[in-house]
């Protein structure tokens, strides 16, 4: 084995050991981001809620550090662009060309990241559940049923080259579609809404899964809170779904 491979394995093992040593049932704290209009929403469940599918250390770093960084960057931008903090997030992301060129790219990345991760924490939950009612009917009508939907969604997430997201978008008349976006781009940029989505950035899974994105995509279904998804579906149809 090359020394590079040994170092890689050592780092991976160290990461797993750190994850194992993480205290149980610790709620992630909002990071100490620069004060401003944007905040990281606290997780409504403990960081170890999804083990073994998503480990607590990944949840802590993902929520506190990665989402925290997007929020800190937004608050820094908002210091000189206060309108960012007073406009609705879907309105800003749906009209990026209205922004000055010096902040457009940073807002796209950081507000997109804030919106995507806010949705992501919301649609996960610790108790396992299955889709039912109108959401299940829409999945059967538009996505070929649960088995085909999950297979197609996982395949789309696997095909997304590099960092990005795989979403189910929802129209106001309730129609569903699987769509991917690179980086922190979001369907909100196209005036659409995400019913749900999975983060396929390596930061979402690398400590536990390393290069095995396909395994992460499969395991992630165990973390979906379908009652929250049903709430979002109803809100989308009512025209009240935010991010
Ligand atoms: Fe992420």
Tab-separated table of C-alpha atoms and ligand atoms in Angstrom:
chain	number	residue	atom	x	y	z
A	1	UNK	CA	0.000	0.000	0.000
A	2	UNK	CA	1.335	3.441	-0.871
A	3	UNK	CA	2.020	5.944	1.887
A	4	UNK	CA	-0.672	8.123	0.327
A	5	UNK	CA	-3.225	5.333	0.687
A	6	UNK	CA	-2.122	4.696	4.278
A	7	UNK	CA	-2.477	8.376	5.127
A	8	UNK	CA	-5.913	8.417	3.534
A	9	UNK	CA	-7.015	5.385	5.536
A	10	UNK	CA	-5.579	6.873	8.725
A	11	UNK	CA	-7.491	10.099	8.200
A	12	UNK	CA	-10.679	8.194	7.491
A	13	UNK	CA	-10.190	6.058	10.618
A	14	UNK	CA	-9.476	9.147	12.716
A	15	UNK	CA	-12.670	10.704	11.447
A	16	UNK	CA	-14.692	7.637	12.325
A	17	UNK	CA	-13.116	7.502	15.790
A	18	UNK	CA	-13.989	11.134	16.349
A	19	UNK	CA	-17.543	10.422	15.246
A	20	UNK	CA	-17.777	7.476	17.648
A	21	UNK	CA	-16.576	9.663	20.521
A	22	UNK	CA	-19.197	12.305	19.896
A	23	UNK	CA	-21.544	12.754	22.877
A	24	UNK	CA	-24.979	11.317	22.292
A	25	UNK	CA	-28.126	13.328	21.857
A	26	UNK	CA	-26.408	16.685	21.576
A	27	UNK	CA	-28.431	19.250	19.711
A	28	UNK	CA	-26.342	21.182	17.223
A	29	UNK	CA	-25.897	24.767	18.288
A	30	UNK	CA	-26.232	27.602	15.869
A	31	UNK	CA	-22.690	28.712	15.048
A	32	UNK	CA	-21.412	32.074	16.144
A	33	UNK	CA	-21.994	33.733	12.799
A	34	UNK	CA	-21.495	37.453	12.366
A	35	UNK	CA	-24.592	39.251	13.564
A	36	UNK	CA	-27.047	40.117	10.846
A	37	UNK	CA	-30.422	39.293	9.401
A	38	UNK	CA	-29.576	35.683	8.493
A	39	UNK	CA	-29.458	32.823	11.012
A	40	UNK	CA	-28.911	29.088	10.789
A	41	UNK	CA	-32.138	27.415	11.908
A	42	UNK	CA	-31.456	25.092	14.859
A	43	UNK	CA	-31.887	21.408	14.111
A	44	UNK	CA	-35.224	20.093	15.451
A	45	UNK	CA	-33.585	16.745	16.314
A	46	UNK	CA	-30.294	15.574	17.866
A	47	UNK	CA	-27.274	15.338	15.592
A	48	UNK	CA	-27.118	11.570	16.147
A	49	UNK	CA	-30.776	11.130	15.176
A	50	UNK	CA	-29.912	9.544	11.830
A	51	UNK	CA	-27.195	7.095	12.786
A	52	UNK	CA	-26.111	4.815	11.236
A	53	UNK	CA	-27.363	6.423	8.018
A	54	UNK	CA	-25.786	9.827	8.703
A	55	UNK	CA	-23.286	10.061	11.569
A	56	UNK	CA	-23.482	12.756	14.251
A	57	UNK	CA	-20.115	14.310	13.375
A	58	UNK	CA	-21.183	14.801	9.762
A	59	UNK	CA	-24.418	16.410	10.933
A	60	UNK	CA	-22.542	18.766	13.282
A	61	UNK	CA	-19.998	19.868	10.702
A	62	UNK	CA	-22.598	20.084	7.961
A	63	UNK	CA	-25.059	22.167	9.974
A	64	UNK	CA	-22.762	24.285	12.118
A	65	UNK	CA	-19.798	24.812	9.808
A	66	UNK	CA	-21.021	24.504	6.226
A	67	UNK	CA	-24.477	26.027	6.624
A	68	UNK	CA	-22.955	28.367	9.202
A	69	UNK	CA	-20.439	29.631	6.657
A	70	UNK	CA	-23.141	30.447	4.103
A	71	UNK	CA	-25.017	32.430	6.746
A	72	UNK	CA	-21.879	34.240	7.947
A	73	UNK	CA	-21.058	35.194	4.351
A	74	UNK	CA	-24.610	36.467	3.804
A	75	UNK	CA	-24.482	38.601	6.931
A	76	UNK	CA	-21.188	40.090	5.760
A	77	UNK	CA	-22.732	40.945	2.367
A	78	UNK	CA	-25.857	42.343	4.036
A	79	UNK	CA	-23.771	44.898	5.938
A	80	UNK	CA	-23.364	46.881	2.744
A	81	UNK	CA	-26.496	45.547	1.021
A	82	UNK	CA	-29.177	45.711	3.715
A	83	UNK	CA	-31.988	45.029	1.236
A	84	UNK	CA	-30.857	41.401	1.236
A	85	UNK	CA	-32.113	40.950	4.767
A	86	UNK	CA	-35.509	42.463	4.131
A	87	UNK	CA	-36.489	40.700	0.907
A	88	UNK	CA	-38.037	37.249	0.651
A	89	UNK	CA	-35.394	34.642	-0.188
A	90	UNK	CA	-37.318	33.179	-3.181
A	91	UNK	CA	-37.719	36.691	-4.585
A	92	UNK	CA	-33.974	37.385	-4.410
A	93	UNK	CA	-32.944	34.020	-5.864
A	94	UNK	CA	-35.591	34.234	-8.567
A	95	UNK	CA	-34.267	37.607	-9.714
A	96	UNK	CA	-30.484	37.471	-9.287
A	97	UNK	CA	-29.922	39.726	-12.280
A	98	UNK	CA	-31.405	42.592	-10.296
A	99	UNK	CA	-28.368	42.483	-7.997
A	100	UNK	CA	-25.172	44.419	-8.510
A	101	UNK	CA	-22.473	42.449	-10.265
A	102	UNK	CA	-20.127	42.686	-7.281
A	103	UNK	CA	-22.435	40.581	-5.079
A	104	UNK	CA	-24.430	38.538	-7.593
A	105	UNK	CA	-22.217	35.446	-7.565
A	106	UNK	CA	-21.739	35.451	-3.801
A	107	UNK	CA	-25.489	35.787	-3.208
A	108	UNK	CA	-26.211	32.996	-5.677
A	109	UNK	CA	-23.849	30.656	-3.825
A	110	UNK	CA	-24.502	31.651	-0.233
A	111	UNK	CA	-28.221	32.411	-0.329
A	112	UNK	CA	-28.704	29.320	-2.483
A	113	UNK	CA	-26.783	27.343	0.127
A	114	UNK	CA	-28.848	28.850	2.935
A	115	UNK	CA	-32.134	28.049	1.168
A	116	UNK	CA	-31.099	24.517	0.168
A	117	UNK	CA	-29.869	23.577	3.627
A	118	UNK	CA	-32.871	25.120	5.395
A	119	UNK	CA	-35.089	22.881	3.247
A	120	UNK	CA	-32.789	19.895	3.825
A	121	UNK	CA	-32.926	20.041	7.657
A	122	UNK	CA	-36.685	20.548	7.493
A	123	UNK	CA	-37.532	17.522	5.397
A	124	UNK	CA	-35.542	15.094	7.523
A	125	UNK	CA	-36.715	13.533	10.777
A	126	UNK	CA	-35.668	10.741	13.104
A	127	UNK	CA	-38.624	8.418	13.286
A	128	UNK	CA	-38.907	7.034	9.802
A	129	UNK	CA	-42.120	7.300	7.860
A	130	UNK	CA	-43.661	6.612	4.503
A	131	UNK	CA	-45.413	8.886	2.039
A	132	UNK	CA	-49.168	8.722	2.005
A	133	UNK	CA	-52.212	10.640	0.810
A	134	UNK	CA	-51.792	13.327	-1.830
A	135	UNK	CA	-47.985	13.156	-1.919
A	136	UNK	CA	-48.011	9.424	-2.531
A	137	UNK	CA	-50.669	9.863	-5.224
A	138	UNK	CA	-48.534	12.530	-6.922
A	139	UNK	CA	-45.452	10.286	-6.768
A	140	UNK	CA	-47.435	7.480	-8.365
A	141	UNK	CA	-48.909	9.773	-11.018
A	142	UNK	CA	-45.792	11.780	-11.963
A	143	UNK	CA	-42.789	9.691	-10.931
A	144	UNK	CA	-43.925	6.124	-11.603
A	145	UNK	CA	-44.423	5.046	-7.983
A	146	UNK	CA	-42.079	4.922	-5.004
A	147	UNK	CA	-39.693	2.269	-6.271
A	148	UNK	CA	-39.118	3.907	-9.636
A	149	UNK	CA	-38.995	7.354	-8.035
A	150	UNK	CA	-36.286	6.379	-5.558
A	151	UNK	CA	-34.280	4.539	-8.218
A	152	UNK	CA	-34.465	7.519	-10.595
A	153	UNK	CA	-33.742	10.064	-7.840
A	154	UNK	CA	-30.690	8.106	-6.663
A	155	UNK	CA	-29.455	7.742	-10.238
A	156	UNK	CA	-29.851	11.486	-10.852
A	157	UNK	CA	-27.971	12.250	-7.628
A	158	UNK	CA	-25.229	9.850	-8.668
A	159	UNK	CA	-24.902	11.447	-12.101
A	160	UNK	CA	-24.555	14.984	-10.719
A	161	UNK	CA	-20.889	15.647	-11.495
A	162	UNK	CA	-19.065	17.196	-8.567
A	163	UNK	CA	-21.040	19.144	-5.983
A	164	UNK	CA	-24.737	19.772	-6.195
A	165	UNK	CA	-28.233	18.690	-5.297
A	166	UNK	CA	-30.952	16.373	-6.506
A	167	UNK	CA	-34.469	17.714	-5.979
A	168	UNK	CA	-38.098	16.889	-6.494
A	169	UNK	CA	-39.635	20.095	-7.752
A	170	UNK	CA	-43.321	20.848	-7.348
A	171	UNK	CA	-45.523	23.194	-9.356
A	172	UNK	CA	-48.490	25.080	-7.977
A	173	UNK	CA	-50.817	22.492	-9.481
A	174	UNK	CA	-48.932	19.772	-7.633
A	175	UNK	CA	-46.921	18.257	-10.479
A	176	UNK	CA	-43.628	16.650	-9.439
A	177	UNK	CA	-40.331	16.276	-11.330
A	178	UNK	CA	-36.810	15.115	-10.488
A	179	UNK	CA	-34.227	17.812	-11.210
A	180	UNK	CA	-30.564	18.327	-10.360
A	181	UNK	CA	-28.584	21.518	-9.854
A	182	UNK	CA	-24.823	22.119	-9.541
A	183	UNK	CA	-23.167	23.759	-6.537
A	184	UNK	CA	-25.735	25.624	-4.407
A	185	UNK	CA	-28.047	26.468	-7.283
A	186	UNK	CA	-31.696	25.903	-6.485
A	187	UNK	CA	-34.989	25.572	-8.341
A	188	UNK	CA	-35.893	28.887	-6.676
A	189	UNK	CA	-33.597	30.529	-9.249
A	190	UNK	CA	-36.052	29.386	-11.934
A	191	UNK	CA	-39.118	30.466	-9.993
A	192	UNK	CA	-39.773	26.863	-8.976
A	193	UNK	CA	-40.104	25.226	-5.569
A	194	UNK	CA	-38.343	22.174	-4.171
A	195	UNK	CA	-40.637	19.687	-2.477
A	196	UNK	CA	-37.587	17.861	-1.140
A	197	UNK	CA	-33.942	17.436	-2.018
A	198	UNK	CA	-30.764	15.612	-1.129
A	199	UNK	CA	-27.349	17.194	-0.808
A	200	UNK	CA	-24.706	15.367	-2.851
A	201	UNK	CA	-21.776	17.584	-1.895
A	202	UNK	CA	-19.045	15.390	-0.423
A	203	UNK	CA	-19.388	17.306	2.860
A	204	UNK	CA	-22.797	15.622	3.267
A	205	UNK	CA	-21.401	12.092	3.416
A	206	UNK	CA	-17.625	11.799	3.103
A	207	UNK	CA	-16.743	11.013	6.749
A	208	UNK	CA	-18.887	7.903	6.701
A	209	UNK	CA	-19.178	6.949	3.042
A	210	UNK	CA	-15.977	8.349	1.446
A	211	UNK	CA	-16.427	7.840	-2.317
A	212	UNK	CA	-19.587	5.714	-1.968
A	213	UNK	CA	-22.149	8.366	-2.869
A	214	UNK	CA	-24.561	5.704	-4.126
A	215	UNK	CA	-24.670	4.087	-0.671
A	216	UNK	CA	-25.345	7.460	0.958
A	217	UNK	CA	-28.139	8.192	-1.519
A	218	UNK	CA	-29.795	4.857	-0.697
A	219	UNK	CA	-29.396	5.237	3.086
A	220	UNK	CA	-30.661	8.824	3.094
A	221	UNK	CA	-34.236	7.680	2.441
A	222	UNK	CA	-34.309	6.412	6.033
A	223	UNK	CA	-34.061	10.017	7.213
A	224	UNK	CA	-36.938	11.575	5.265
A	225	UNK	CA	-39.798	13.009	7.317
A	226	UNK	CA	-42.750	12.419	5.019
A	227	UNK	CA	-45.196	14.346	7.177
A	228	UNK	CA	-43.022	17.460	6.640
A	229	UNK	CA	-42.926	16.684	2.923
A	230	UNK	CA	-46.741	16.487	2.959
A	231	UNK	CA	-46.877	19.898	4.655
A	232	UNK	CA	-44.601	21.318	1.970
A	233	UNK	CA	-46.724	19.768	-0.768
A	234	UNK	CA	-49.861	21.403	0.625
A	235	UNK	CA	-48.019	24.727	0.976
A	236	UNK	CA	-46.736	24.532	-2.610
A	237	UNK	CA	-50.264	24.031	-3.872
A	238	UNK	CA	-51.477	26.926	-1.750
A	239	UNK	CA	-48.683	29.154	-3.078
A	240	UNK	CA	-47.232	29.628	0.412
A	241	UNK	CA	-44.122	27.425	0.266
A	242	UNK	CA	-41.035	29.535	1.010
A	243	UNK	CA	-37.681	27.821	0.660
B	1	LIG	FE1	-24.484	20.675	2.356
